PDB file of N, CA and C in Angstrom:
ATOM      1  N   MET E   1     110.974 -33.018 -27.618  1.00 46.00           N
ATOM      2  CA  MET E   1     110.146 -32.032 -26.946  1.00 46.00           C
ATOM      3  C   MET E   1     109.067 -32.752 -26.143  1.00 46.00           C
ATOM      4  N   VAL E   2     108.778 -32.242 -24.974  1.00 55.00           N
ATOM      5  CA  VAL E   2     107.756 -32.806 -24.104  1.00 55.00           C
ATOM      6  C   VAL E   2     106.654 -31.774 -23.940  1.00 55.00           C
ATOM      7  N   ASP E   3     105.408 -32.221 -24.123  1.00 62.00           N
ATOM      8  CA  ASP E   3     104.261 -31.344 -23.908  1.00 62.00           C
ATOM      9  C   ASP E   3     103.692 -31.588 -22.524  1.00 62.00           C
ATOM     10  N   ASN E   4     103.263 -30.535 -21.874  1.00 64.00           N
ATOM     11  CA  ASN E   4     102.596 -30.642 -20.584  1.00 64.00           C
ATOM     12  C   ASN E   4     101.231 -29.994 -20.701  1.00 64.00           C
ATOM     13  N   VAL E   5     100.189 -30.735 -20.330  1.00 62.00           N
ATOM     14  CA  VAL E   5      98.833 -30.211 -20.369  1.00 62.00           C
ATOM     15  C   VAL E   5      98.152 -30.569 -19.060  1.00 62.00           C
ATOM     16  N   ARG E   6      97.608 -29.575 -18.369  1.00 64.00           N
ATOM     17  CA  ARG E   6      96.905 -29.836 -17.119  1.00 64.00           C
ATOM     18  C   ARG E   6      95.496 -30.300 -17.461  1.00 64.00           C
ATOM     19  N   VAL E   7      95.131 -31.487 -16.941  1.00 62.00           N
ATOM     20  CA  VAL E   7      93.834 -32.055 -17.274  1.00 62.00           C
ATOM     21  C   VAL E   7      92.944 -32.296 -16.065  1.00 62.00           C
ATOM     22  N   GLY E   8      93.446 -32.154 -14.857  1.00 62.00           N
ATOM     23  CA  GLY E   8      92.621 -32.374 -13.674  1.00 62.00           C
ATOM     24  C   GLY E   8      93.474 -32.458 -12.430  1.00 62.00           C
ATOM     25  N   ASN E   9      92.836 -32.761 -11.323  1.00 68.00           N
ATOM     26  CA  ASN E   9      93.527 -32.828 -10.043  1.00 68.00           C
ATOM     27  C   ASN E   9      94.328 -34.103  -9.864  1.00 68.00           C
ATOM     28  N   ASP E  10      93.832 -35.215 -10.408  1.00 79.00           N
ATOM     29  CA  ASP E  10      94.436 -36.505 -10.111  1.00 79.00           C
ATOM     30  C   ASP E  10      94.236 -37.443 -11.287  1.00 79.00           C
ATOM     31  N   ILE E  11      95.295 -37.809 -11.965  1.00 82.00           N
ATOM     32  CA  ILE E  11      95.229 -38.777 -13.057  1.00 82.00           C
ATOM     33  C   ILE E  11      95.614 -40.123 -12.471  1.00 82.00           C
ATOM     34  N   SER E  12      94.695 -41.087 -12.562  1.00 82.00           N
ATOM     35  CA  SER E  12      94.964 -42.381 -11.938  1.00 82.00           C
ATOM     36  C   SER E  12      95.295 -43.478 -12.937  1.00 82.00           C
ATOM     37  N   ALA E  13      95.047 -43.259 -14.234  1.00 87.00           N
ATOM     38  CA  ALA E  13      95.342 -44.301 -15.221  1.00 87.00           C
ATOM     39  C   ALA E  13      95.439 -43.686 -16.606  1.00 87.00           C
ATOM     40  N   ILE E  14      96.206 -44.357 -17.473  1.00 90.00           N
ATOM     41  CA  ILE E  14      96.342 -43.934 -18.866  1.00 90.00           C
ATOM     42  C   ILE E  14      96.445 -45.173 -19.742  1.00 90.00           C
ATOM     43  N   ALA E  15      95.901 -45.074 -20.946  1.00 93.00           N
ATOM     44  CA  ALA E  15      96.070 -46.117 -21.963  1.00 93.00           C
ATOM     45  C   ALA E  15      96.258 -45.424 -23.300  1.00 93.00           C
ATOM     46  N   ILE E  16      97.164 -45.945 -24.115  1.00 94.00           N
ATOM     47  CA  ILE E  16      97.467 -45.357 -25.417  1.00 94.00           C
ATOM     48  C   ILE E  16      97.147 -46.366 -26.501  1.00 94.00           C
ATOM     49  N   ASP E  17      96.403 -45.909 -27.514  1.00 92.00           N
ATOM     50  CA  ASP E  17      96.092 -46.754 -28.664  1.00 92.00           C
ATOM     51  C   ASP E  17      97.319 -46.757 -29.574  1.00 92.00           C
ATOM     52  N   PRO E  18      97.997 -47.896 -29.722  1.00 90.00           N
ATOM     53  CA  PRO E  18      99.233 -47.918 -30.511  1.00 90.00           C
ATOM     54  C   PRO E  18      99.005 -47.672 -31.998  1.00 90.00           C
ATOM     55  N   GLN E  19      97.786 -47.878 -32.483  1.00 89.00           N
ATOM     56  CA  GLN E  19      97.514 -47.667 -33.906  1.00 89.00           C
ATOM     57  C   GLN E  19      97.279 -46.209 -34.243  1.00 89.00           C
ATOM     58  N   THR E  20      96.627 -45.476 -33.331  1.00 90.00           N
ATOM     59  CA  THR E  20      96.256 -44.088 -33.634  1.00 90.00           C
ATOM     60  C   THR E  20      97.040 -43.061 -32.825  1.00 90.00           C
ATOM     61  N   GLY E  21      97.613 -43.476 -31.707  1.00 93.00           N
ATOM     62  CA  GLY E  21      98.277 -42.544 -30.810  1.00 93.00           C
ATOM     63  C   GLY E  21      97.308 -41.819 -29.883  1.00 93.00           C
ATOM     64  N   GLU E  22      95.999 -42.055 -30.059  1.00 93.00           N
ATOM     65  CA  GLU E  22      95.026 -41.458 -29.144  1.00 93.00           C
ATOM     66  C   GLU E  22      95.200 -42.087 -27.771  1.00 93.00           C
ATOM     67  N   PHE E  23      94.853 -41.328 -26.741  1.00 93.00           N
ATOM     68  CA  PHE E  23      95.030 -41.872 -25.398  1.00 93.00           C
ATOM     69  C   PHE E  23      93.846 -41.542 -24.509  1.00 93.00           C
ATOM     70  N   TYR E  24      93.683 -42.376 -23.487  1.00 92.00           N
ATOM     71  CA  TYR E  24      92.594 -42.269 -22.525  1.00 92.00           C
ATOM     72  C   TYR E  24      93.188 -41.994 -21.149  1.00 92.00           C
ATOM     73  N   LEU E  25      92.552 -41.098 -20.414  1.00 90.00           N
ATOM     74  CA  LEU E  25      92.966 -40.788 -19.049  1.00 90.00           C
ATOM     75  C   LEU E  25      91.783 -40.963 -18.102  1.00 90.00           C
ATOM     76  N   ALA E  26      92.037 -41.506 -16.929  1.00 86.00           N
ATOM     77  CA  ALA E  26      91.078 -41.482 -15.833  1.00 86.00           C
ATOM     78  C   ALA E  26      91.464 -40.294 -14.957  1.00 86.00           C
ATOM     79  N   VAL E  27      90.547 -39.357 -14.796  1.00 84.00           N
ATOM     80  CA  VAL E  27      90.851 -38.085 -14.132  1.00 84.00           C
ATOM     81  C   VAL E  27      89.833 -37.807 -13.033  1.00 84.00           C
ATOM     82  N   ARG E  28      90.337 -37.433 -11.872  1.00 80.00           N
ATOM     83  CA  ARG E  28      89.477 -36.931 -10.802  1.00 80.00           C
ATOM     84  C   ARG E  28      89.569 -35.418 -10.821  1.00 80.00           C
ATOM     85  N   VAL E  29      88.413 -34.766 -10.872  1.00 75.00           N
ATOM     86  CA  VAL E  29      88.348 -33.310 -10.920  1.00 75.00           C
ATOM     87  C   VAL E  29      87.566 -32.837  -9.713  1.00 75.00           C
ATOM     88  N   GLY E  30      88.201 -32.078  -8.856  1.00 70.00           N
ATOM     89  CA  GLY E  30      87.515 -31.603  -7.655  1.00 70.00           C
ATOM     90  C   GLY E  30      87.191 -32.755  -6.722  1.00 70.00           C
ATOM     91  N   SER E  31      86.124 -32.590  -5.949  1.00 66.00           N
ATOM     92  CA  SER E  31      85.792 -33.609  -4.960  1.00 66.00           C
ATOM     93  C   SER E  31      84.596 -34.459  -5.355  1.00 66.00           C
ATOM     94  N   GLU E  32      83.953 -34.156  -6.478  1.00 65.00           N
ATOM     95  CA  GLU E  32      82.730 -34.879  -6.807  1.00 65.00           C
ATOM     96  C   GLU E  32      82.660 -35.372  -8.245  1.00 65.00           C
ATOM     97  N   GLU E  33      83.757 -35.441  -8.960  1.00 67.00           N
ATOM     98  CA  GLU E  33      83.687 -35.882 -10.351  1.00 67.00           C
ATOM     99  C   GLU E  33      84.873 -36.779 -10.681  1.00 67.00           C
ATOM    100  N   VAL E  34      84.569 -37.896 -11.284  1.00 74.00           N
ATOM    101  CA  VAL E  34      85.577 -38.803 -11.810  1.00 74.00           C
ATOM    102  C   VAL E  34      85.149 -39.111 -13.232  1.00 74.00           C
ATOM    103  N   ASN E  35      86.038 -38.933 -14.197  1.00 83.00           N
ATOM    104  CA  ASN E  35      85.634 -39.225 -15.552  1.00 83.00           C
ATOM    105  C   ASN E  35      86.774 -39.789 -16.382  1.00 83.00           C
ATOM    106  N   LEU E  36      86.409 -40.318 -17.521  1.00 86.00           N
ATOM    107  CA  LEU E  36      87.352 -40.822 -18.495  1.00 86.00           C
ATOM    108  C   LEU E  36      87.385 -39.842 -19.645  1.00 86.00           C
ATOM    109  N   ARG E  37      88.575 -39.603 -20.155  1.00 88.00           N
ATOM    110  CA  ARG E  37      88.735 -38.657 -21.252  1.00 88.00           C
ATOM    111  C   ARG E  37      89.584 -39.300 -22.344  1.00 88.00           C
ATOM    112  N   LYS E  38      89.216 -38.983 -23.576  1.00 91.00           N
ATOM    113  CA  LYS E  38      89.969 -39.444 -24.735  1.00 91.00           C
ATOM    114  C   LYS E  38      90.577 -38.229 -25.418  1.00 91.00           C
ATOM    115  N   TYR E  39      91.870 -38.334 -25.771  1.00 91.00           N
ATOM    116  CA  TYR E  39      92.592 -37.238 -26.395  1.00 91.00           C
ATOM    117  C   TYR E  39      93.258 -37.700 -27.684  1.00 91.00           C
ATOM    118  N   ALA E  40      93.399 -36.770 -28.616  1.00 92.00           N
ATOM    119  CA  ALA E  40      94.205 -36.996 -29.816  1.00 92.00           C
ATOM    120  C   ALA E  40      95.674 -36.920 -29.417  1.00 92.00           C
ATOM    121  N   PRO E  41      96.574 -37.404 -30.266  1.00 92.00           N
ATOM    122  CA  PRO E  41      98.002 -37.336 -29.929  1.00 92.00           C
ATOM    123  C   PRO E  41      98.507 -35.915 -29.642  1.00 92.00           C
ATOM    124  N   ASP E  42      97.845 -34.900 -30.192  1.00 89.00           N
ATOM    125  CA  ASP E  42      98.270 -33.510 -29.949  1.00 89.00           C
ATOM    126  C   ASP E  42      97.578 -32.900 -28.731  1.00 89.00           C
ATOM    127  N   PHE E  43      96.933 -33.742 -27.894  1.00 87.00           N
ATOM    128  CA  PHE E  43      96.244 -33.341 -26.670  1.00 87.00           C
ATOM    129  C   PHE E  43      94.892 -32.670 -26.911  1.00 87.00           C
ATOM    130  N   THR E  44      94.371 -32.729 -28.121  1.00 89.00           N
ATOM    131  CA  THR E  44      93.036 -32.210 -28.386  1.00 89.00           C
ATOM    132  C   THR E  44      92.011 -33.128 -27.729  1.00 89.00           C
ATOM    133  N   PRO E  45      91.109 -32.604 -26.891  1.00 89.00           N
ATOM    134  CA  PRO E  45      90.079 -33.457 -26.283  1.00 89.00           C
ATOM    135  C   PRO E  45      89.134 -34.002 -27.353  1.00 89.00           C
ATOM    136  N   LEU E  46      88.838 -35.304 -27.273  1.00 91.00           N
ATOM    137  CA  LEU E  46      87.950 -35.943 -28.234  1.00 91.00           C
ATOM    138  C   LEU E  46      86.643 -36.418 -27.619  1.00 91.00           C
ATOM    139  N   ALA E  47      86.683 -36.890 -26.383  1.00 89.00           N
ATOM    140  CA  ALA E  47      85.477 -37.416 -25.737  1.00 89.00           C
ATOM    141  C   ALA E  47      85.680 -37.424 -24.234  1.00 89.00           C
ATOM    142  N   GLN E  48      84.558 -37.443 -23.519  1.00 86.00           N
ATOM    143  CA  GLN E  48      84.589 -37.509 -22.060  1.00 86.00           C
ATOM    144  C   GLN E  48      83.312 -38.189 -21.597  1.00 86.00           C
ATOM    145  N   TRP E  49      83.422 -39.048 -20.603  1.00 84.00           N
ATOM    146  CA  TRP E  49      82.240 -39.694 -20.035  1.00 84.00           C
ATOM    147  C   TRP E  49      82.534 -40.132 -18.618  1.00 84.00           C
ATOM    148  N   GLY E  50      81.475 -40.507 -17.903  1.00 81.00           N
ATOM    149  CA  GLY E  50      81.637 -41.003 -16.545  1.00 81.00           C
ATOM    150  C   GLY E  50      80.981 -40.120 -15.530  1.00 81.00           C
ATOM    151  N   GLY E  51      81.559 -40.088 -14.370  1.00 80.00           N
ATOM    152  CA  GLY E  51      81.035 -39.380 -13.217  1.00 80.00           C
ATOM    153  C   GLY E  51      81.242 -40.256 -11.989  1.00 80.00           C
ATOM    154  N   LEU E  52      80.962 -39.709 -10.851  1.00 80.00           N
ATOM    155  CA  LEU E  52      81.118 -40.446  -9.604  1.00 80.00           C
ATOM    156  C   LEU E  52      79.894 -41.320  -9.400  1.00 80.00           C
ATOM    157  N   GLY E  53      80.110 -42.620  -9.186  1.00 78.00           N
ATOM    158  CA  GLY E  53      78.987 -43.519  -8.985  1.00 78.00           C
ATOM    159  C   GLY E  53      79.438 -44.952  -8.783  1.00 78.00           C
ATOM    160  N   GLN E  54      78.522 -45.878  -9.001  1.00 82.00           N
ATOM    161  CA  GLN E  54      78.795 -47.288  -8.713  1.00 82.00           C
ATOM    162  C   GLN E  54      78.490 -48.181  -9.909  1.00 82.00           C
ATOM    163  N   GLY E  55      79.021 -47.869 -11.068  1.00 75.00           N
ATOM    164  CA  GLY E  55      78.829 -48.707 -12.244  1.00 75.00           C
ATOM    165  C   GLY E  55      77.958 -48.021 -13.272  1.00 75.00           C
ATOM    166  N   GLY E  56      77.648 -48.755 -14.335  1.00 79.00           N
ATOM    167  CA  GLY E  56      76.806 -48.196 -15.387  1.00 79.00           C
ATOM    168  C   GLY E  56      77.398 -46.969 -16.042  1.00 79.00           C
ATOM    169  N   GLY E  57      78.719 -46.971 -16.229  1.00 79.00           N
ATOM    170  CA  GLY E  57      79.382 -45.827 -16.848  1.00 79.00           C
ATOM    171  C   GLY E  57      79.855 -44.763 -15.883  1.00 79.00           C
ATOM    172  N   THR E  58      79.662 -44.993 -14.584  1.00 76.00           N
ATOM    173  CA  THR E  58      80.208 -44.101 -13.561  1.00 76.00           C
ATOM    174  C   THR E  58      81.248 -44.877 -12.758  1.00 76.00           C
ATOM    175  N   PHE E  59      82.063 -44.167 -11.996  1.00 79.00           N
ATOM    176  CA  PHE E  59      83.228 -44.787 -11.382  1.00 79.00           C
ATOM    177  C   PHE E  59      83.403 -44.353  -9.930  1.00 79.00           C
ATOM    178  N   SER E  60      84.149 -45.166  -9.177  1.00 77.00           N
ATOM    179  CA  SER E  60      84.516 -44.800  -7.807  1.00 77.00           C
ATOM    180  C   SER E  60      85.609 -43.731  -7.857  1.00 77.00           C
ATOM    181  N   TRP E  61      86.055 -43.339  -6.701  1.00 71.00           N
ATOM    182  CA  TRP E  61      87.099 -42.303  -6.635  1.00 71.00           C
ATOM    183  C   TRP E  61      88.364 -42.698  -7.354  1.00 71.00           C
ATOM    184  N   ARG E  62      88.639 -43.994  -7.464  1.00 76.00           N
ATOM    185  CA  ARG E  62      89.922 -44.383  -8.030  1.00 76.00           C
ATOM    186  C   ARG E  62      89.770 -45.441  -9.105  1.00 76.00           C
ATOM    187  N   VAL E  63      89.863 -45.001 -10.344  1.00 83.00           N
ATOM    188  CA  VAL E  63      89.985 -45.954 -11.447  1.00 83.00           C
ATOM    189  C   VAL E  63      91.409 -46.491 -11.388  1.00 83.00           C
ATOM    190  N   ARG E  64      91.562 -47.793 -11.365  1.00 84.00           N
ATOM    191  CA  ARG E  64      92.880 -48.408 -11.182  1.00 84.00           C
ATOM    192  C   ARG E  64      93.660 -48.581 -12.474  1.00 84.00           C
ATOM    193  N   ASP E  65      92.941 -48.870 -13.585  1.00 89.00           N
ATOM    194  CA  ASP E  65      93.661 -49.150 -14.823  1.00 89.00           C
ATOM    195  C   ASP E  65      92.728 -48.983 -16.013  1.00 89.00           C
ATOM    196  N   ILE E  66      93.313 -48.739 -17.176  1.00 92.00           N
ATOM    197  CA  ILE E  66      92.599 -48.669 -18.447  1.00 92.00           C
ATOM    198  C   ILE E  66      93.367 -49.535 -19.429  1.00 92.00           C
ATOM    199  N   LYS E  67      92.664 -50.388 -20.149  1.00 93.00           N
ATOM    200  CA  LYS E  67      93.282 -51.207 -21.195  1.00 93.00           C
ATOM    201  C   LYS E  67      92.424 -51.121 -22.448  1.00 93.00           C
ATOM    202  N   LEU E  68      93.049 -51.280 -23.593  1.00 93.00           N
ATOM    203  CA  LEU E  68      92.366 -51.320 -24.880  1.00 93.00           C
ATOM    204  C   LEU E  68      92.624 -52.667 -25.519  1.00 93.00           C
ATOM    205  N   ASP E  69      91.621 -53.205 -26.241  1.00 92.00           N
ATOM    206  CA  ASP E  69      91.874 -54.440 -26.977  1.00 92.00           C
ATOM    207  C   ASP E  69      91.991 -54.125 -28.471  1.00 92.00           C
ATOM    208  N   ALA E  70      92.237 -55.147 -29.272  1.00 88.00           N
ATOM    209  CA  ALA E  70      92.470 -54.968 -30.707  1.00 88.00           C
ATOM    210  C   ALA E  70      91.241 -54.427 -31.433  1.00 88.00           C
ATOM    211  N   GLN E  71      90.054 -54.610 -30.863  1.00 88.00           N
ATOM    212  CA  GLN E  71      88.833 -54.097 -31.474  1.00 88.00           C
ATOM    213  C   GLN E  71      88.500 -52.676 -31.014  1.00 88.00           C
ATOM    214  N   GLY E  72      89.335 -52.092 -30.164  1.00 86.00           N
ATOM    215  CA  GLY E  72      89.116 -50.731 -29.695  1.00 86.00           C
ATOM    216  C   GLY E  72      88.253 -50.617 -28.455  1.00 86.00           C
ATOM    217  N   ARG E  73      87.852 -51.742 -27.882  1.00 90.00           N
ATOM    218  CA  ARG E  73      87.070 -51.677 -26.639  1.00 90.00           C
ATOM    219  C   ARG E  73      87.957 -51.145 -25.514  1.00 90.00           C
ATOM    220  N   VAL E  74      87.327 -50.417 -24.590  1.00 91.00           N
ATOM    221  CA  VAL E  74      88.026 -49.797 -23.472  1.00 91.00           C
ATOM    222  C   VAL E  74      87.610 -50.526 -22.197  1.00 91.00           C
ATOM    223  N   TYR E  75      88.584 -51.062 -21.464  1.00 92.00           N
ATOM    224  CA  TYR E  75      88.344 -51.790 -20.213  1.00 92.00           C
ATOM    225  C   TYR E  75      88.801 -50.920 -19.059  1.00 92.00           C
ATOM    226  N   ILE E  76      87.901 -50.691 -18.113  1.00 88.00           N
ATOM    227  CA  ILE E  76      88.190 -49.837 -16.962  1.00 88.00           C
ATOM    228  C   ILE E  76      88.129 -50.688 -15.693  1.00 88.00           C
ATOM    229  N   THR E  77      89.207 -50.690 -14.918  1.00 86.00           N
ATOM    230  CA  THR E  77      89.223 -51.357 -13.618  1.00 86.00           C
ATOM    231  C   THR E  77      88.833 -50.329 -12.566  1.00 86.00           C
ATOM    232  N   ASP E  78      87.669 -50.529 -11.974  1.00 83.00           N
ATOM    233  CA  ASP E  78      87.107 -49.608 -10.997  1.00 83.00           C
ATOM    234  C   ASP E  78      87.290 -50.228  -9.618  1.00 83.00           C
ATOM    235  N   GLY E  79      88.397 -49.879  -8.950  1.00 77.00           N
ATOM    236  CA  GLY E  79      88.826 -50.552  -7.734  1.00 77.00           C
ATOM    237  C   GLY E  79      87.859 -50.538  -6.575  1.00 77.00           C
ATOM    238  N   ASN E  80      87.375 -49.375  -6.177  1.00 79.00           N
ATOM    239  CA  ASN E  80      86.516 -49.303  -4.997  1.00 79.00           C
ATOM    240  C   ASN E  80      85.151 -49.930  -5.228  1.00 79.00           C
ATOM    241  N   ASN E  81      84.697 -49.967  -6.477  1.00 80.00           N
ATOM    242  CA  ASN E  81      83.416 -50.593  -6.794  1.00 80.00           C
ATOM    243  C   ASN E  81      83.569 -52.077  -7.138  1.00 80.00           C
ATOM    244  N   HIS E  82      84.811 -52.562  -7.196  1.00 85.00           N
ATOM    245  CA  HIS E  82      85.087 -53.969  -7.494  1.00 85.00           C
ATOM    246  C   HIS E  82      84.498 -54.383  -8.840  1.00 85.00           C
ATOM    247  N   LEU E  83      84.686 -53.538  -9.860  1.00 86.00           N
ATOM    248  CA  LEU E  83      84.120 -53.782 -11.179  1.00 86.00           C
ATOM    249  C   LEU E  83      85.176 -53.652 -12.269  1.00 86.00           C
ATOM    250  N   ILE E  84      84.934 -54.351 -13.368  1.00 87.00           N
ATOM    251  CA  ILE E  84      85.599 -54.068 -14.635  1.00 87.00           C
ATOM    252  C   ILE E  84      84.484 -53.666 -15.582  1.00 87.00           C
ATOM    253  N   GLN E  85      84.557 -52.443 -16.085  1.00 86.00           N
ATOM    254  CA  GLN E  85      83.558 -51.963 -17.035  1.00 86.00           C
ATOM    255  C   GLN E  85      84.171 -51.978 -18.429  1.00 86.00           C
ATOM    256  N   VAL E  86      83.373 -52.379 -19.408  1.00 90.00           N
ATOM    257  CA  VAL E  86      83.839 -52.486 -20.791  1.00 90.00           C
ATOM    258  C   VAL E  86      82.984 -51.559 -21.653  1.00 90.00           C
ATOM    259  N   PHE E  87      83.665 -50.728 -22.442  1.00 88.00           N
ATOM    260  CA  PHE E  87      82.992 -49.782 -23.327  1.00 88.00           C
ATOM    261  C   PHE E  87      83.372 -50.082 -24.767  1.00 88.00           C
ATOM    262  N   GLN E  88      82.411 -49.919 -25.670  1.00 85.00           N
ATOM    263  CA  GLN E  88      82.693 -50.076 -27.090  1.00 85.00           C
ATOM    264  C   GLN E  88      83.601 -48.936 -27.525  1.00 85.00           C
ATOM    265  N   PRO E  89      84.213 -49.055 -28.699  1.00 75.00           N
ATOM    266  CA  PRO E  89      85.103 -47.969 -29.159  1.00 75.00           C
ATOM    267  C   PRO E  89      84.421 -46.604 -29.024  1.00 75.00           C
ATOM    268  N   ILE E  90      85.162 -45.655 -28.501  1.00 66.00           N
ATOM    269  CA  ILE E  90      84.626 -44.325 -28.230  1.00 66.00           C
ATOM    270  C   ILE E  90      84.957 -43.418 -29.409  1.00 66.00           C
ATOM    271  N   GLU E  91      83.926 -42.935 -30.053  1.00 65.00           N
ATOM    272  CA  GLU E  91      84.110 -41.985 -31.151  1.00 65.00           C
ATOM    273  C   GLU E  91      84.127 -40.575 -30.578  1.00 65.00           C
ATOM    274  N   PRO E  92      84.803 -39.651 -31.241  1.00 57.00           N
ATOM    275  CA  PRO E  92      84.837 -38.284 -30.741  1.00 57.00           C
ATOM    276  C   PRO E  92      83.436 -37.749 -30.487  1.00 57.00           C
ATOM    277  N   ALA E  93      83.258 -37.137 -29.312  1.00 56.00           N
ATOM    278  CA  ALA E  93      81.955 -36.618 -28.922  1.00 56.00           C
ATOM    279  C   ALA E  93      82.010 -35.145 -28.529  1.00 56.00           C
ATOM    280  N   LEU E  94      83.177 -34.554 -28.588  1.00 51.00           N
ATOM    281  CA  LEU E  94      83.310 -33.138 -28.246  1.00 51.00           C
ATOM    282  C   LEU E  94      83.497 -32.334 -29.531  1.00 51.00           C
ATOM    283  N   PRO E  95      83.004 -31.095 -29.551  1.00 49.00           N
ATOM    284  CA  PRO E  95      83.169 -30.270 -30.773  1.00 49.00           C
ATOM    285  C   PRO E  95      84.617 -29.938 -31.030  1.00 49.00           C
TER     286      PRO E  95
END
């Protein structure tokens, strides 16, 4: 069975945690918001952060890639800003 869930206008990157099955998406919503989202394996939203900007937890229009390391850190390749941003493990932040 395949699940389909609409999460935004443009998904530019995905990373899946092989230990938990949780996954991260880089999503562009509308014309003024770019954010990162974390989901449980059943598509339950767990966390969201970011916005349109030039670093410091915000992103350009196109996040190029998301990678996770063994410690749970999240690496974001922010193409238009020429940055790699690194975030500590993201704990659920949504109710």
